[in-house]
Structures are given as C-alpha cells and as structure tokens.
mmCIF file of C-alpha atoms in Angstrom:
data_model
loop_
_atom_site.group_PDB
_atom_site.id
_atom_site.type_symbol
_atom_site.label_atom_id
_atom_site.label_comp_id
_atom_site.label_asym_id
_atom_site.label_seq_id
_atom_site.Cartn_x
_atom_site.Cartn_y
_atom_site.Cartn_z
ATOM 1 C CA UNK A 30 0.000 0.000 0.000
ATOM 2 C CA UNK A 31 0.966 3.443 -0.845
ATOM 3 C CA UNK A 32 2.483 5.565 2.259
ATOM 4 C CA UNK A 33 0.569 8.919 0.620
ATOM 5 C CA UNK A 34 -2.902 9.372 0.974
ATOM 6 C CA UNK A 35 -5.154 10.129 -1.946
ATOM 7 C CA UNK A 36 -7.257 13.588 -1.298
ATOM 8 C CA UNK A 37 -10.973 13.323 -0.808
ATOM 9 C CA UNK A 38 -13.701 15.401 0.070
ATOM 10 C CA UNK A 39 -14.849 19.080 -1.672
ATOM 11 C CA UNK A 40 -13.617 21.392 0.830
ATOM 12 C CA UNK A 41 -10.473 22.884 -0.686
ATOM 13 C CA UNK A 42 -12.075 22.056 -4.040
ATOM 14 C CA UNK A 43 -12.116 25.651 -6.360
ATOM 15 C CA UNK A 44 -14.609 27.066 -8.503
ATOM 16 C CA UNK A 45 -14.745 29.265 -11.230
ATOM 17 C CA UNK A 46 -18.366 31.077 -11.492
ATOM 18 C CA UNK A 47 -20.879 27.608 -11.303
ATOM 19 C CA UNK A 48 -18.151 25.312 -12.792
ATOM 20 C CA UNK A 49 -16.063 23.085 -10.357
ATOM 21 C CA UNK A 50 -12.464 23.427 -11.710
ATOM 22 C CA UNK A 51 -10.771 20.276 -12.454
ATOM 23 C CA UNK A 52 -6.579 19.006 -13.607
ATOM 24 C CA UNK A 53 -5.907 15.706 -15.291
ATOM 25 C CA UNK A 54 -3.096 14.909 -17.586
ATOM 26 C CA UNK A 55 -2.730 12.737 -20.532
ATOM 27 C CA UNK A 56 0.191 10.225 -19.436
ATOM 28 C CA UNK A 57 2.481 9.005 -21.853
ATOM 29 C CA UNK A 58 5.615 7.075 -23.171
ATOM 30 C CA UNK A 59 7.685 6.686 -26.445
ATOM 31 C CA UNK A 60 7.893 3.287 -27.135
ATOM 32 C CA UNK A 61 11.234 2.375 -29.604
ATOM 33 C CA UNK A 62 10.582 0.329 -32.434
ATOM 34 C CA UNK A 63 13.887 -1.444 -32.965
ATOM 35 C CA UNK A 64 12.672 -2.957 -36.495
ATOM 36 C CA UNK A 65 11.652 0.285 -37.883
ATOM 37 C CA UNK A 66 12.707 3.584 -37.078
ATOM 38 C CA UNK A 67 10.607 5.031 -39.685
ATOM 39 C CA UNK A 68 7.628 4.487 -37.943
ATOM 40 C CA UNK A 69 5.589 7.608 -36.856
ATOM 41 C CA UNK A 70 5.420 9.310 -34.233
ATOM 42 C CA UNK A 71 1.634 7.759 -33.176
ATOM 43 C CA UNK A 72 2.406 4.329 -33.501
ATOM 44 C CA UNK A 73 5.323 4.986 -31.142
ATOM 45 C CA UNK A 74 3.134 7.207 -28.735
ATOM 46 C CA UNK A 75 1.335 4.868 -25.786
ATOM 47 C CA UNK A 76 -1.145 6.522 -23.444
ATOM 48 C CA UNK A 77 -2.172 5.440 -19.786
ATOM 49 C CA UNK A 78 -5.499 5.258 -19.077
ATOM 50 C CA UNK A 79 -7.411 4.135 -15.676
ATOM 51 C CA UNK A 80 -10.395 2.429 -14.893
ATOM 52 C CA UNK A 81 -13.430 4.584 -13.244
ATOM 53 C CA UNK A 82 -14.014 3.143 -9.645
ATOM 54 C CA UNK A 83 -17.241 1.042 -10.241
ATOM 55 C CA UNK A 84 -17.378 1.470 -13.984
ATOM 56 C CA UNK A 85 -16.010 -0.274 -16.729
ATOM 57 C CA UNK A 86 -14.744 2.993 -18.591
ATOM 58 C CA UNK A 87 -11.216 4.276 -19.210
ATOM 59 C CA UNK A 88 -10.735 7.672 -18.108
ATOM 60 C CA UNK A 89 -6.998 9.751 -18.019
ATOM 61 C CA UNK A 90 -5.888 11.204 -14.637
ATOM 62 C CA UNK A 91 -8.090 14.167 -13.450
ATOM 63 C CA UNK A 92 -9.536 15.668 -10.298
ATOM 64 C CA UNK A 93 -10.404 18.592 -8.352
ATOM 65 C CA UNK A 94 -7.731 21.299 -8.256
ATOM 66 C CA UNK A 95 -8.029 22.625 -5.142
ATOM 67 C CA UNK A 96 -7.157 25.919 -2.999
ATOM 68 C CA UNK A 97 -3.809 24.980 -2.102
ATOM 69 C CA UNK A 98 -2.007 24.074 -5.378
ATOM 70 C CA UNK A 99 -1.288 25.229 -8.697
ATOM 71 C CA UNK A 100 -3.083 23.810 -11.531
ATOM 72 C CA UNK A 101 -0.229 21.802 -12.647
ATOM 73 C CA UNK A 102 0.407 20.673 -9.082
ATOM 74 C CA UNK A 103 -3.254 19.396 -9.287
ATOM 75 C CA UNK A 104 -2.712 17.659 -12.522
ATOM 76 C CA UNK A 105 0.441 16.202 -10.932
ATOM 77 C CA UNK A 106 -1.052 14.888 -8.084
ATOM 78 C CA UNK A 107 -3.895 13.286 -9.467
ATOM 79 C CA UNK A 108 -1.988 11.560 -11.942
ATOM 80 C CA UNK A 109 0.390 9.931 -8.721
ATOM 81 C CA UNK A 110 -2.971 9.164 -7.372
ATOM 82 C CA UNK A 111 -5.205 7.513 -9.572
ATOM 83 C CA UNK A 112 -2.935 5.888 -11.887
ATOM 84 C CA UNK A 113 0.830 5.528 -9.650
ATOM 85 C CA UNK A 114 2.842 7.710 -12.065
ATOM 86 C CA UNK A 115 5.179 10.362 -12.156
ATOM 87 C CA UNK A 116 7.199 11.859 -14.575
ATOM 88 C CA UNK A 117 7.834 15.694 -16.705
ATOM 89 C CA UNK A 118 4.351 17.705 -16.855
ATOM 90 C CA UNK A 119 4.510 19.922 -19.836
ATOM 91 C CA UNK A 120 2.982 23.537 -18.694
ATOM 92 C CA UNK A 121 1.307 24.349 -21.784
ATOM 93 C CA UNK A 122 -1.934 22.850 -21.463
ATOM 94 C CA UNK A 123 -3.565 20.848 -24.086
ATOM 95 C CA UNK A 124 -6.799 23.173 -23.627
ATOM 96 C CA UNK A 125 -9.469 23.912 -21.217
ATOM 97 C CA UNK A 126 -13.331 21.774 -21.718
ATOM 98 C CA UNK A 127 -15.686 22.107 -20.452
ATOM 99 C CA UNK A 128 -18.029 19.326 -19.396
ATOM 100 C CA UNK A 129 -20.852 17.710 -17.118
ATOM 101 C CA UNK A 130 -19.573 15.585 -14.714
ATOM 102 C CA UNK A 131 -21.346 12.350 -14.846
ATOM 103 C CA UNK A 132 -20.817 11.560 -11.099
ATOM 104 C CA UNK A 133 -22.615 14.658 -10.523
ATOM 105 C CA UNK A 134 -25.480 14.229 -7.690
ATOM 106 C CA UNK A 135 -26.786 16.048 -4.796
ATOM 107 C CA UNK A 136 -23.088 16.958 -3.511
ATOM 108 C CA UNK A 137 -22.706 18.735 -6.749
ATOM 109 C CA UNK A 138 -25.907 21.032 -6.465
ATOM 110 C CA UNK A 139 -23.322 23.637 -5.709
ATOM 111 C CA UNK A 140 -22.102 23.550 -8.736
ATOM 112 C CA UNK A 141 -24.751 24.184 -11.345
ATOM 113 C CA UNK A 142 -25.527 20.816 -13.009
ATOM 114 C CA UNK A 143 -22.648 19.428 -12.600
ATOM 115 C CA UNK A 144 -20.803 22.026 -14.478
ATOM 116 C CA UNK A 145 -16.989 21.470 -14.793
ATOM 117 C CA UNK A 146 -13.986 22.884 -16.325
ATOM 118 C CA UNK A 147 -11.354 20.601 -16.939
ATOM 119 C CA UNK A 148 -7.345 21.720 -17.885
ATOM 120 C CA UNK A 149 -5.318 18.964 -19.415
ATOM 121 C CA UNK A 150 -1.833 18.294 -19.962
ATOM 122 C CA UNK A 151 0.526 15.786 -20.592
ATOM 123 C CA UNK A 152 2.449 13.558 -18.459
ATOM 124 C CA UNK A 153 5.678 12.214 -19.729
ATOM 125 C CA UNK A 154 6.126 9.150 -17.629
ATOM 126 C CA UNK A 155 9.229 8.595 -16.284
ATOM 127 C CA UNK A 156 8.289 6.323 -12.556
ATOM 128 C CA UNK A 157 5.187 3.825 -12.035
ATOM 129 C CA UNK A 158 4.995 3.164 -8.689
ATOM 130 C CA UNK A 159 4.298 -0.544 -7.218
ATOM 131 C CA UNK A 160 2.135 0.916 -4.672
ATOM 132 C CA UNK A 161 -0.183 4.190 -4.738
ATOM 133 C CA UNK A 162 -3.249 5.735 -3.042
ATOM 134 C CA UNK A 163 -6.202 4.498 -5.294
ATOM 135 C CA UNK A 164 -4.876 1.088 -6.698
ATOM 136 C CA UNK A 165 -7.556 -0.533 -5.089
ATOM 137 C CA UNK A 166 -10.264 1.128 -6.930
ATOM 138 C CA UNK A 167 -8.585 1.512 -10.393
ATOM 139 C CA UNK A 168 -6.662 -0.462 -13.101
ATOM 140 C CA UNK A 169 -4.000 1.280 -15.374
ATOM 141 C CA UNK A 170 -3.492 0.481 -18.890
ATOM 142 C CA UNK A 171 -1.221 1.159 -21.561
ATOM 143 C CA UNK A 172 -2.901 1.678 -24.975
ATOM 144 C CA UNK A 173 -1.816 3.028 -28.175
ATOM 145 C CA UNK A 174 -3.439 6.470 -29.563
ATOM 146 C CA UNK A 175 -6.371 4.638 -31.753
ATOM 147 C CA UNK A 176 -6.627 2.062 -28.903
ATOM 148 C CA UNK A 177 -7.092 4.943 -26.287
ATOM 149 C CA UNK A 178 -9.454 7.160 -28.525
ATOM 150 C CA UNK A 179 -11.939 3.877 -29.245
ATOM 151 C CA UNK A 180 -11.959 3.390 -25.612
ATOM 152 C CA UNK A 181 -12.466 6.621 -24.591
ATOM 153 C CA UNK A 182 -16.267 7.134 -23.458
ATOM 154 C CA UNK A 183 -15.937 10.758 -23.025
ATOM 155 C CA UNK A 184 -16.315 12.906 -26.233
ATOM 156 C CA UNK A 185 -14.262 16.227 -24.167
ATOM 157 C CA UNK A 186 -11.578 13.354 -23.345
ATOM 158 C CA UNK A 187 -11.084 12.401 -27.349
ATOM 159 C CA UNK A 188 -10.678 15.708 -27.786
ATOM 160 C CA UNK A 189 -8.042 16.501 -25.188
ATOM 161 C CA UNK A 190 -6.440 13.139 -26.753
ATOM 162 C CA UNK A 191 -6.694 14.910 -30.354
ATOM 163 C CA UNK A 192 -5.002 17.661 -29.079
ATOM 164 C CA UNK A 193 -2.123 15.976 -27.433
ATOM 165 C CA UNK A 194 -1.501 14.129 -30.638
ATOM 166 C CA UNK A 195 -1.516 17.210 -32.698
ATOM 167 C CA UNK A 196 1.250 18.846 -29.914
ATOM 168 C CA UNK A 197 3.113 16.001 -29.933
ATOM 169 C CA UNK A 198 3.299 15.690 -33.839
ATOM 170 C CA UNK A 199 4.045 19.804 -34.199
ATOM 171 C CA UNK A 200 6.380 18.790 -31.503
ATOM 172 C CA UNK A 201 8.322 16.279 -32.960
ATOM 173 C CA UNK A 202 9.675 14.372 -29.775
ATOM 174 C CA UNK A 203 10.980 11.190 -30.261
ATOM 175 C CA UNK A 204 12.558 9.069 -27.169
ATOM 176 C CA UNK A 205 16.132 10.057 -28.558
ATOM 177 C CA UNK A 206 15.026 13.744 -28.052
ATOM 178 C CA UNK A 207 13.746 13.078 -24.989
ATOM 179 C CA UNK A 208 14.612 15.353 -21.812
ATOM 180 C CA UNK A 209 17.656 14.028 -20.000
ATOM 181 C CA UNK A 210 18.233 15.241 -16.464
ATOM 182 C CA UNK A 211 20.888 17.650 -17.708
ATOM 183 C CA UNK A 212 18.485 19.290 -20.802
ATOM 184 C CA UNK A 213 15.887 19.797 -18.249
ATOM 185 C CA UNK A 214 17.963 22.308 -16.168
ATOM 186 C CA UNK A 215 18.977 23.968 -19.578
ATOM 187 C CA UNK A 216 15.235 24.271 -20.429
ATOM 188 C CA UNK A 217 14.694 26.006 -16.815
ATOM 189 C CA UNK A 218 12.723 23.141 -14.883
ATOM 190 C CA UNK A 219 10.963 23.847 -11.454
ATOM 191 C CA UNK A 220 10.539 21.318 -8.951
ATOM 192 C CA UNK A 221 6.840 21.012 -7.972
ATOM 193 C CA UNK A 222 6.794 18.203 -5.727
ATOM 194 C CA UNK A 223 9.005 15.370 -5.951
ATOM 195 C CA UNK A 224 6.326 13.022 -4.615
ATOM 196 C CA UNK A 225 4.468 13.514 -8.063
ATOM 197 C CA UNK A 226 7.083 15.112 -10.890
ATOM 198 C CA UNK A 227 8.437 18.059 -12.525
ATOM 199 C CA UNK A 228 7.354 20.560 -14.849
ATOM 200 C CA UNK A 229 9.266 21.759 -17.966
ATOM 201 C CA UNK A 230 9.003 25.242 -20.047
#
C-alpha cells in the first residue's frame, strides 16, 4: 500500500463562477521500435489510461484542483494518485473543456448541473509506482493512440487526446530527443513536488 494518501472530500475544491475546476493529464511514453525507425510518431506514442471506480470505462488522470495548489500541481497529483505515475508535466496545457460531470449528484448542487472545467496536460512518464493511493479502486493500462481514442467514453476526453496528438506531432519528440536530467535544467525546470514530478518550459 501506498504511504501517501489520496485527497478526498470538496472542501479545498475551487470554482470558477458555477463550474467546479478540475486538472488531469494525458500520461504518456515513447515506445522504440527497434525494427523500424521510420515508424511515426503515433504508432510509437502509448497513453495510460485508468479504470473509473465502479465502472467499466477508461478515463486519463483528473480531479479537483483545489485551494492549495497550482493547476499543474493538481494535474500532478492526481496523476500519482489515480494511476501511480510520475514523470515531466509539460505547462502548456492541451486546452481547457468544459463538461458535465457524470458523477454529478446532490453533492454537486453547488455547482450548477454538474458544471466542470477541466485543464489537461501531458504527463511524460518517467516512474510507475508498485504501490499508490487508489490502486484498489482503479486499473492502469497502456494503450496506443487509436486504442485509447476507441476506448475513450468521453467525447471532451477524445478531444483533449486529439489535441495531445496534434502537440506532440508539431512537436516532434521522439525518445532520442527526450529530456535528459541535464536538458531539463537547460530548459529552466521547477521542482513542484518530488512526490508527483516536474514541470518543464
């Protein structure tokens, strides 16, 4: 079992008008095709996904960002959370949706419907953890981009995936280009918080 607790409860939780604010990321890894180096980029692109607790679905890393964090610490933190990883959060996000959340009941009368706005980035995955705070309640998987965007139930999810595919095409990373520890202090890294990763420029 993981020695850090997962958060719960609404009472940090931030708002923005009626919508609840959320931060997820979109984690990932370069996987190196030894046969063919020709391949492109989204064949060699594998996203994590999670399982909903008490649903079948597939859902990337998100959760309330809350009054004591930055929006990338939130991000951060959710993805050590619900799916054990850690690794280089880019600080661009991928785009702001906005969305209904389906959990949304009587605790969310607060927030109008069920009303949330969601900020998305992406995780380069650098550490899964054995043990973490929700591995009782959730499975990860590793999927490829098609895999991930069949399987996604969520149309504002697809889109975030979309998005990160377009980045990381205009982007042109490759696992040879990939940040080493010394290009990341070049590039002007921050620490957030080295129980959940570091953010990049």
């Amino acid at each position: 079992m993981s020695n850090l607790s997962a958060r719960t409860g609404r009472d940090r939780q931030r708002y923005d008008n009626n919508f609840r604010l959320v931060s997820g990321c979109i984690p990932y890894r370069l996987v190196k095709d030894e046969e063919d180096s020709d391949v492109d980029l989204e064949n060699k692109l594998q996203v994590l996904m999670v399982s909903s607790p008490n649903r079948h679905d597939l859902v990337f890393p998100k959760g309330g960002w809350e009054d004591d964090e930055t929006v990338l610490e939130a991000a951060s933190r959710e993805a050590m959370e619900e799916a054990g990883v850690k690794g280089i959060l880019r600080e661009d996000p991928l785009g702001v949706w906005e969305f209904r959340s389906k959990s949304s009941s009587l605790e969310d009368e607060c927030c109008l419907g069920g009303g949330c706005k969601g900020y998305m980035f992406a995780l380069e995955v650098k550490e899964e953890l054995t043990a973490w705070p929700e591995q009782e309640n959730r499975e990860r998987r590793w999927l490829d981009v098609k895999e991930a965007l069949e399987l996604c139930r969520y149309e504002w999810m697809q889109s975030a995936l979309e998005e990160f595919l377009r980045v990381m095409t205009e982007d042109g990373r490759t696992k040879e280009e990939s940040l080493s520890p010394s290009s990341i202090s070049n590039r002007g890294e921050r620490q957030i918080d080295s129980r959940y990763c570091f953010v990049v420029n």
